[in-house]
PDB file of C-alpha atoms in Angstrom:
ATOM      1  CA  TYR A  25       0.243   0.226   0.573  1.00 50.00           C
ATOM      2  CA  TYR A  26       2.663   2.569   1.137  1.00 53.00           C
ATOM      3  CA  VAL A  27       4.427   1.947  -2.186  1.00 49.00           C
ATOM      4  CA  PHE A  28       1.951   2.258  -4.619  1.00 55.00           C
ATOM      5  CA  ASP A  29      -1.160   4.696  -3.203  1.00 67.00           C
ATOM      6  CA  TYR A  30       1.083   7.146  -1.034  1.00 65.00           C
ATOM      7  CA  ALA A  31       2.154   9.828  -3.900  1.00 71.00           C
ATOM      8  CA  ALA A  32      -1.593   9.883  -4.382  1.00 81.00           C
ATOM      9  CA  TYR A  33      -1.499  11.618  -0.887  1.00 89.00           C
ATOM     10  CA  ASP A  34       1.275  14.026  -0.572  1.00 87.00           C
ATOM     11  CA  ILE A  35       1.210  16.531   0.122  1.00 88.00           C
ATOM     12  CA  SER A  36       4.050  19.560   0.674  1.00 91.00           C
ATOM     13  CA  GLU A  37       5.582  21.330   3.474  1.00 93.00           C
ATOM     14  CA  SER A  38       3.745  24.186   1.859  1.00 94.00           C
ATOM     15  CA  ASP A  39       0.326  22.692   2.147  1.00 93.00           C
ATOM     16  CA  ARG A  40       0.860  22.037   5.750  1.00 94.00           C
ATOM     17  CA  GLU A  41       1.736  25.558   6.965  1.00 95.00           C
ATOM     18  CA  PHE A  42      -2.091  26.042   7.036  1.00 97.00           C
ATOM     19  CA  THR A  43      -2.336  23.631  10.456  1.00 97.00           C
ATOM     20  CA  LYS A  44      -1.133  25.939  11.896  1.00 97.00           C
ATOM     21  CA  GLN A  45      -3.271  28.634  11.894  1.00 97.00           C
ATOM     22  CA  SER A  46      -5.915  25.352  12.822  1.00 98.00           C
ATOM     23  CA  ILE A  47      -6.943  23.920  16.459  1.00 98.00           C
ATOM     24  CA  PHE A  48      -7.599  20.694  16.223  1.00 98.00           C
ATOM     25  CA  VAL A  49     -10.199  19.805  19.088  1.00 98.00           C
ATOM     26  CA  GLY A  50     -12.040  16.416  19.732  1.00 98.00           C
ATOM     27  CA  ASP A  51     -11.413  12.822  21.279  1.00 98.00           C
ATOM     28  CA  SER A  52      -8.489  10.225  21.187  1.00 97.00           C
ATOM     29  CA  ILE A  53      -9.035   8.975  17.354  1.00 98.00           C
ATOM     30  CA  CYS A  54      -8.022  13.246  17.531  1.00 98.00           C
ATOM     31  CA  ARG A  55      -5.343  13.417  19.900  1.00 97.00           C
ATOM     32  CA  GLY A  56      -3.579  10.165  16.259  1.00 97.00           C
ATOM     33  CA  PHE A  57      -2.434  13.107  14.719  1.00 97.00           C
ATOM     34  CA  GLU A  58       0.192  14.738  17.430  1.00 96.00           C
ATOM     35  CA  ALA A  59       0.195  10.785  18.723  1.00 96.00           C
ATOM     36  CA  TYR A  60       1.881  10.092  15.271  1.00 95.00           C
ATOM     37  CA  ASP A  61       3.693  13.646  14.272  1.00 94.00           C
ATOM     38  CA  VAL A  62       1.573  14.632  11.523  1.00 95.00           C
ATOM     39  CA  VAL A  63       0.556  17.971  13.689  1.00 96.00           C
ATOM     40  CA  SER A  64       1.445  19.174  16.116  1.00 96.00           C
ATOM     41  CA  SER A  65       0.941  19.480  20.119  1.00 95.00           C
ATOM     42  CA  SER A  66       0.653  22.634  19.879  1.00 95.00           C
ATOM     43  CA  TYR A  67      -2.158  22.503  17.699  1.00 98.00           C
ATOM     44  CA  LEU A  68      -3.880  19.451  19.011  1.00 97.00           C
ATOM     45  CA  TYR A  69      -6.596  19.775  22.514  1.00 98.00           C
ATOM     46  CA  ALA A  70      -8.038  16.137  22.196  1.00 97.00           C
ATOM     47  CA  ARG A  71      -9.955  14.444  25.728  1.00 97.00           C
ATOM     48  CA  GLY A  72      -9.420  10.288  25.634  1.00 94.00           C
ATOM     49  CA  ASN A  73     -13.731   9.730  26.232  1.00 95.00           C
ATOM     50  CA  LEU A  74     -15.002  13.804  25.239  1.00 98.00           C
ATOM     51  CA  GLY A  75     -17.789  12.880  22.578  1.00 98.00           C
ATOM     52  CA  ALA A  76     -21.248  16.366  21.000  1.00 98.00           C
ATOM     53  CA  ARG A  77     -23.064  14.120  23.852  1.00 98.00           C
ATOM     54  CA  ASN A  78     -20.617  15.256  27.403  1.00 98.00           C
ATOM     55  CA  PHE A  79     -18.077  17.800  25.161  1.00 98.00           C
ATOM     56  CA  TRP A  80     -18.593  20.395  27.891  1.00 98.00           C
ATOM     57  CA  ASP A  81     -17.743  18.348  31.253  1.00 98.00           C
ATOM     58  CA  TYR A  82     -14.030  18.555  29.711  1.00 98.00           C
ATOM     59  CA  MET A  83     -11.686  21.417  30.487  1.00 98.00           C
ATOM     60  CA  PHE A  84      -8.931  21.129  28.055  1.00 98.00           C
ATOM     61  CA  TYR A  85      -4.677  21.320  28.185  1.00 97.00           C
ATOM     62  CA  TYR A  86      -3.374  24.211  26.813  1.00 96.00           C
ATOM     63  CA  GLY A  87       0.423  26.009  27.380  1.00 93.00           C
ATOM     64  CA  GLU A  88       3.772  23.702  28.883  1.00 91.00           C
ATOM     65  CA  ASN A  89       2.150  24.271  32.437  1.00 93.00           C
ATOM     66  CA  ASP A  90      -0.237  21.681  30.254  1.00 94.00           C
ATOM     67  CA  GLU A  91      -2.676  24.760  32.315  1.00 97.00           C
ATOM     68  CA  GLU A  92      -6.949  23.306  32.385  1.00 97.00           C
ATOM     69  CA  ILE A  93      -9.187  25.486  30.469  1.00 98.00           C
ATOM     70  CA  ASP A  94     -12.455  25.357  29.260  1.00 97.00           C
ATOM     71  CA  TYR A  95     -12.940  24.930  24.999  1.00 98.00           C
ATOM     72  CA  THR A  96     -14.386  29.567  24.950  1.00 98.00           C
ATOM     73  CA  GLU A  97     -10.670  30.180  27.339  1.00 98.00           C
ATOM     74  CA  LEU A  98      -8.785  27.925  24.361  1.00 98.00           C
ATOM     75  CA  LEU A  99     -10.715  29.977  21.680  1.00 98.00           C
ATOM     76  CA  SER A 100      -9.830  33.804  23.264  1.00 98.00           C
ATOM     77  CA  ARG A 101      -6.325  32.294  23.708  1.00 97.00           C
ATOM     78  CA  THR A 102      -5.491  31.192  19.964  1.00 98.00           C
ATOM     79  CA  GLU A 103      -7.481  33.155  17.693  1.00 98.00           C
ATOM     80  CA  PRO A 104      -7.633  30.282  14.924  1.00 98.00           C
ATOM     81  CA  GLN A 105      -8.070  30.418  11.395  1.00 98.00           C
ATOM     82  CA  PHE A 106      -9.178  27.252  11.403  1.00 98.00           C
ATOM     83  CA  VAL A 107     -11.004  25.066  14.214  1.00 98.00           C
ATOM     84  CA  PHE A 108     -11.446  21.483  13.193  1.00 98.00           C
ATOM     85  CA  LEU A 109     -13.374  19.355  15.531  1.00 98.00           C
ATOM     86  CA  SER A 110     -13.031  15.965  14.896  1.00 98.00           C
ATOM     87  CA  MET A 111     -15.601  13.309  17.651  1.00 98.00           C
ATOM     88  CA  GLY A 112     -19.047  10.986  17.083  1.00 98.00           C
ATOM     89  CA  MET A 113     -17.239   7.396  18.387  1.00 98.00           C
ATOM     90  CA  ASN A 114     -18.272   7.826  21.796  1.00 98.00           C
ATOM     91  CA  ASP A 115     -21.882   9.293  20.332  1.00 98.00           C
ATOM     92  CA  VAL A 116     -22.668   6.579  18.105  1.00 98.00           C
ATOM     93  CA  ASN A 117     -24.297   4.107  21.223  1.00 97.00           C
ATOM     94  CA  MET A 118     -24.979   6.707  23.401  1.00 97.00           C
ATOM     95  CA  THR A 119     -27.496   8.804  21.345  1.00 98.00           C
ATOM     96  CA  ASP A 120     -29.498   8.839  18.238  1.00 98.00           C
ATOM     97  CA  GLU A 121     -28.924  10.906  14.699  1.00 98.00           C
ATOM     98  CA  ASP A 122     -31.083  14.032  15.714  1.00 98.00           C
ATOM     99  CA  THR A 123     -29.606  14.875  19.477  1.00 98.00           C
ATOM    100  CA  PHE A 124     -25.976  14.412  17.695  1.00 98.00           C
ATOM    101  CA  CYS A 125     -26.949  17.439  15.518  1.00 98.00           C
ATOM    102  CA  GLU A 126     -28.544  19.125  18.766  1.00 98.00           C
ATOM    103  CA  ASN A 127     -25.335  18.715  20.548  1.00 98.00           C
ATOM    104  CA  TYR A 128     -22.801  19.287  17.857  1.00 98.00           C
ATOM    105  CA  ARG A 129     -24.586  23.008  17.035  1.00 98.00           C
ATOM    106  CA  LYS A 130     -23.563  24.192  21.037  1.00 98.00           C
ATOM    107  CA  ILE A 131     -19.861  23.468  19.798  1.00 98.00           C
ATOM    108  CA  ILE A 132     -20.540  24.816  16.490  1.00 98.00           C
ATOM    109  CA  ASP A 133     -22.503  27.714  18.043  1.00 98.00           C
ATOM    110  CA  ALA A 134     -20.246  28.738  20.481  1.00 98.00           C
ATOM    111  CA  THR A 135     -16.761  28.768  17.605  1.00 98.00           C
ATOM    112  CA  LEU A 136     -18.953  30.959  16.002  1.00 98.00           C
ATOM    113  CA  SER A 137     -19.492  33.323  18.230  1.00 98.00           C
ATOM    114  CA  GLN A 138     -15.805  33.757  20.635  1.00 97.00           C
ATOM    115  CA  SER A 139     -14.039  32.990  17.174  1.00 98.00           C
ATOM    116  CA  LYS A 140     -13.630  33.772  13.804  1.00 98.00           C
ATOM    117  CA  ALA A 141     -12.034  30.837  12.701  1.00 98.00           C
ATOM    118  CA  GLU A 142     -13.870  28.884   9.151  1.00 98.00           C
ATOM    119  CA  VAL A 143     -14.959  25.831  11.201  1.00 98.00           C
ATOM    120  CA  TYR A 144     -14.896  21.965   9.992  1.00 98.00           C
ATOM    121  CA  VAL A 145     -16.696  19.247  12.082  1.00 98.00           C
ATOM    122  CA  CYS A 146     -15.258  15.572  10.442  1.00 98.00           C
ATOM    123  CA  ALA A 147     -16.464  12.510   9.638  1.00 98.00           C
ATOM    124  CA  ILE A 148     -16.777   9.601  11.784  1.00 98.00           C
ATOM    125  CA  THR A 149     -14.299   7.422  10.441  1.00 98.00           C
ATOM    126  CA  PRO A 150     -15.316   4.057   9.857  1.00 98.00           C
ATOM    127  CA  ILE A 151     -14.097   0.722  11.730  1.00 98.00           C
ATOM    128  CA  CYS A 152     -13.897  -2.302  10.845  1.00 98.00           C
ATOM    129  CA  SER A 153     -15.345  -4.326  14.288  1.00 97.00           C
ATOM    130  CA  GLU A 154     -17.942  -4.629  16.140  1.00 97.00           C
ATOM    131  CA  PHE A 155     -18.470  -2.239  18.681  1.00 97.00           C
ATOM    132  CA  THR A 156     -21.184  -0.915  16.378  1.00 98.00           C
ATOM    133  CA  SER A 157     -21.874  -1.408  12.443  1.00 98.00           C
ATOM    134  CA  ASN A 158     -21.122   1.453   9.330  1.00 98.00           C
ATOM    135  CA  TYR A 159     -23.791   1.290   9.068  1.00 98.00           C
ATOM    136  CA  ARG A 160     -25.048   3.985  12.289  1.00 98.00           C
ATOM    137  CA  ILE A 161     -21.964   5.753  11.438  1.00 98.00           C
ATOM    138  CA  ASP A 162     -22.820   7.239   7.625  1.00 98.00           C
ATOM    139  CA  CYS A 163     -26.268   7.432   9.083  1.00 98.00           C
ATOM    140  CA  PHE A 164     -24.674  10.375  11.349  1.00 98.00           C
ATOM    141  CA  ASN A 165     -22.399  11.505   9.284  1.00 98.00           C
ATOM    142  CA  LEU A 166     -25.299  11.741   6.547  1.00 98.00           C
ATOM    143  CA  LYS A 167     -27.773  13.368   8.424  1.00 98.00           C
ATOM    144  CA  MET A 168     -24.831  16.198  10.025  1.00 98.00           C
ATOM    145  CA  GLN A 169     -24.064  16.918   6.298  1.00 98.00           C
ATOM    146  CA  ASP A 170     -27.360  17.650   6.384  1.00 98.00           C
ATOM    147  CA  PHE A 171     -27.322  19.915   9.188  1.00 98.00           C
ATOM    148  CA  ILE A 172     -24.913  21.910   8.241  1.00 98.00           C
ATOM    149  CA  ARG A 173     -26.064  22.158   4.757  1.00 98.00           C
ATOM    150  CA  GLU A 174     -30.150  22.971   6.662  1.00 98.00           C
ATOM    151  CA  ASN A 175     -27.916  25.760   9.489  1.00 98.00           C
ATOM    152  CA  TYR A 176     -25.156  27.301   8.858  1.00 98.00           C
ATOM    153  CA  THR A 177     -24.757  30.023   4.977  1.00 95.00           C
ATOM    154  CA  GLU A 178     -21.155  30.507   5.945  1.00 97.00           C
ATOM    155  CA  ARG A 179     -18.151  29.779   7.947  1.00 98.00           C
ATOM    156  CA  VAL A 180     -19.662  26.165   8.846  1.00 98.00           C
ATOM    157  CA  HIS A 181     -17.893  23.227   6.492  1.00 98.00           C
ATOM    158  CA  PHE A 182     -17.931  19.242   6.319  1.00 98.00           C
ATOM    159  CA  VAL A 183     -14.901  17.223   5.741  1.00 98.00           C
ATOM    160  CA  ASP A 184     -14.512  13.466   5.768  1.00 98.00           C
ATOM    161  CA  PHE A 185     -11.265  11.777   5.397  1.00 97.00           C
ATOM    162  CA  GLY A 186     -12.480   8.821   6.420  1.00 97.00           C
ATOM    163  CA  LYS A 187     -14.004   8.364   3.012  1.00 96.00           C
ATOM    164  CA  HIS A 188     -10.857   7.367   1.208  1.00 95.00           C
ATOM    165  CA  LEU A 189      -9.909   5.179   4.334  1.00 95.00           C
ATOM    166  CA  ARG A 190     -13.199   2.650   3.458  1.00 95.00           C
ATOM    167  CA  GLY A 191     -12.117  -0.702   1.610  1.00 94.00           C
ATOM    168  CA  LYS A 192     -14.833  -1.880  -0.996  1.00 93.00           C
ATOM    169  CA  ASP A 193     -16.321  -3.588   1.372  1.00 96.00           C
ATOM    170  CA  GLY A 194     -16.917  -0.323   3.676  1.00 96.00           C
ATOM    171  CA  LYS A 195     -15.232  -1.334   6.314  1.00 97.00           C
ATOM    172  CA  LEU A 196     -12.241   0.732   7.491  1.00 97.00           C
ATOM    173  CA  ARG A 197      -8.830  -0.785   6.019  1.00 95.00           C
ATOM    174  CA  GLU A 198      -6.869  -3.221   7.646  1.00 94.00           C
ATOM    175  CA  VAL A 199      -3.865  -0.954   7.091  1.00 92.00           C
ATOM    176  CA  PHE A 200      -5.772   1.576   8.178  1.00 95.00           C
ATOM    177  CA  SER A 201      -6.865   0.362  11.716  1.00 97.00           C
ATOM    178  CA  SER A 202      -3.713   0.531  14.483  1.00 96.00           C
ATOM    179  CA  GLY A 203      -4.934  -2.329  16.285  1.00 96.00           C
ATOM    180  CA  ASP A 204      -8.913  -2.459  17.557  1.00 97.00           C
ATOM    181  CA  GLY A 205     -10.429  -1.651  14.952  1.00 98.00           C
ATOM    182  CA  ILE A 206     -11.890   1.877  15.676  1.00 98.00           C
ATOM    183  CA  HIS A 207      -8.288   3.747  16.441  1.00 98.00           C
ATOM    184  CA  LEU A 208      -6.235   5.215  13.399  1.00 97.00           C
ATOM    185  CA  ALA A 209      -3.061   3.829  12.330  1.00 96.00           C
ATOM    186  CA  PRO A 210      -0.066   6.891  11.593  1.00 93.00           C
ATOM    187  CA  TYR A 211      -0.683   6.128   7.500  1.00 92.00           C
ATOM    188  CA  ALA A 212      -4.129   7.461   8.271  1.00 95.00           C
ATOM    189  CA  TYR A 213      -3.701  10.772   9.355  1.00 96.00           C
ATOM    190  CA  TYR A 214      -1.084  11.946   6.756  1.00 93.00           C
ATOM    191  CA  ILE A 215      -3.978  10.628   4.299  1.00 95.00           C
ATOM    192  CA  ALA A 216      -6.215  12.761   7.255  1.00 97.00           C
ATOM    193  CA  LEU A 217      -4.016  15.803   6.485  1.00 96.00           C
ATOM    194  CA  TRP A 218      -4.051  15.603   2.951  1.00 96.00           C
ATOM    195  CA  GLU A 219      -8.335  15.445   2.788  1.00 97.00           C
ATOM    196  CA  MET A 220      -7.960  18.042   5.076  1.00 98.00           C
ATOM    197  CA  ASN A 221      -5.739  20.541   2.631  1.00 97.00           C
ATOM    198  CA  ARG A 222      -7.667  20.018  -0.080  1.00 96.00           C
ATOM    199  CA  THR A 223     -11.060  19.792   1.845  1.00 97.00           C
ATOM    200  CA  THR A 224     -10.278  23.463   2.912  1.00 97.00           C
ATOM    201  CA  LYS A 225      -8.527  24.708  -0.347  1.00 96.00           C
ATOM    202  CA  ALA A 226     -12.094  23.500  -2.491  1.00 96.00           C
ATOM    203  CA  ASP A 227     -14.182  25.581  -0.108  1.00 96.00           C
ATOM    204  CA  GLY A 228     -11.591  28.460  -1.199  1.00 96.00           C
ATOM    205  CA  VAL A 229     -11.167  29.333   2.802  1.00 95.00           C
ATOM    206  CA  ARG A 230      -7.040  29.474   2.418  1.00 93.00           C
TER     207      ARG A 230
END
C-alpha cells in the first residue's frame, strides 16, 4: 500500500502550513494527529472519552504548564483561523442522530461566536470492529452533513477523510487500523491531512 498509493496523498510542506493556523479538537481518534507527529501538540486539544454529548464536561490542557482551560477560553487564547472538530465515536452508541446534531450545534455556535474561524466538522471514521456498525456511523455522518447544509450558510463545513480509509466492503481497511479496529494507524492521519488541505482549498477559505 505505502509504495503504490503514497504519492496520491502526498502534500508539500507549504500545504501543511494551514495546521499552524488551526486547532484540532476532539476525542482519542483526534489525538492521533499529535501521537503520530502529524500535527504539532501546540495545535491539538483532545480528550479520550470526549463526545458531542459530554463536550462541555471537559477542560483542555493548554501551554507548557498544561493549564486546564475550557473551550471558550481555548478559542480566545489560540485565535485560530481554522477549527477542526473531530468526535462522534463516543456518541454513536449513546445517542441518536438528531440528538448528536443538536449537541454539536452548541459546540459549533460557541466556535462561531467566540472566534472568527472557519469551522470544519469531521465525519466519524469507519471501523472494522464489532463496536458498532458502519451503517450506523454512515447515518450519523449523513445526518450531520445535512444538518450543516440546512442550518449554516457560511463558515461551517463538513470534511470526510474517512472515505479514503474504507475498503470495498465499506469497513476501515486493516492497514489503517491501529489494532483495535476503531483507532487509526499513523498513515491514516497523513491521508486525513491531505483531505483537509484539499477541502479547505476547494471551499475557497485558503
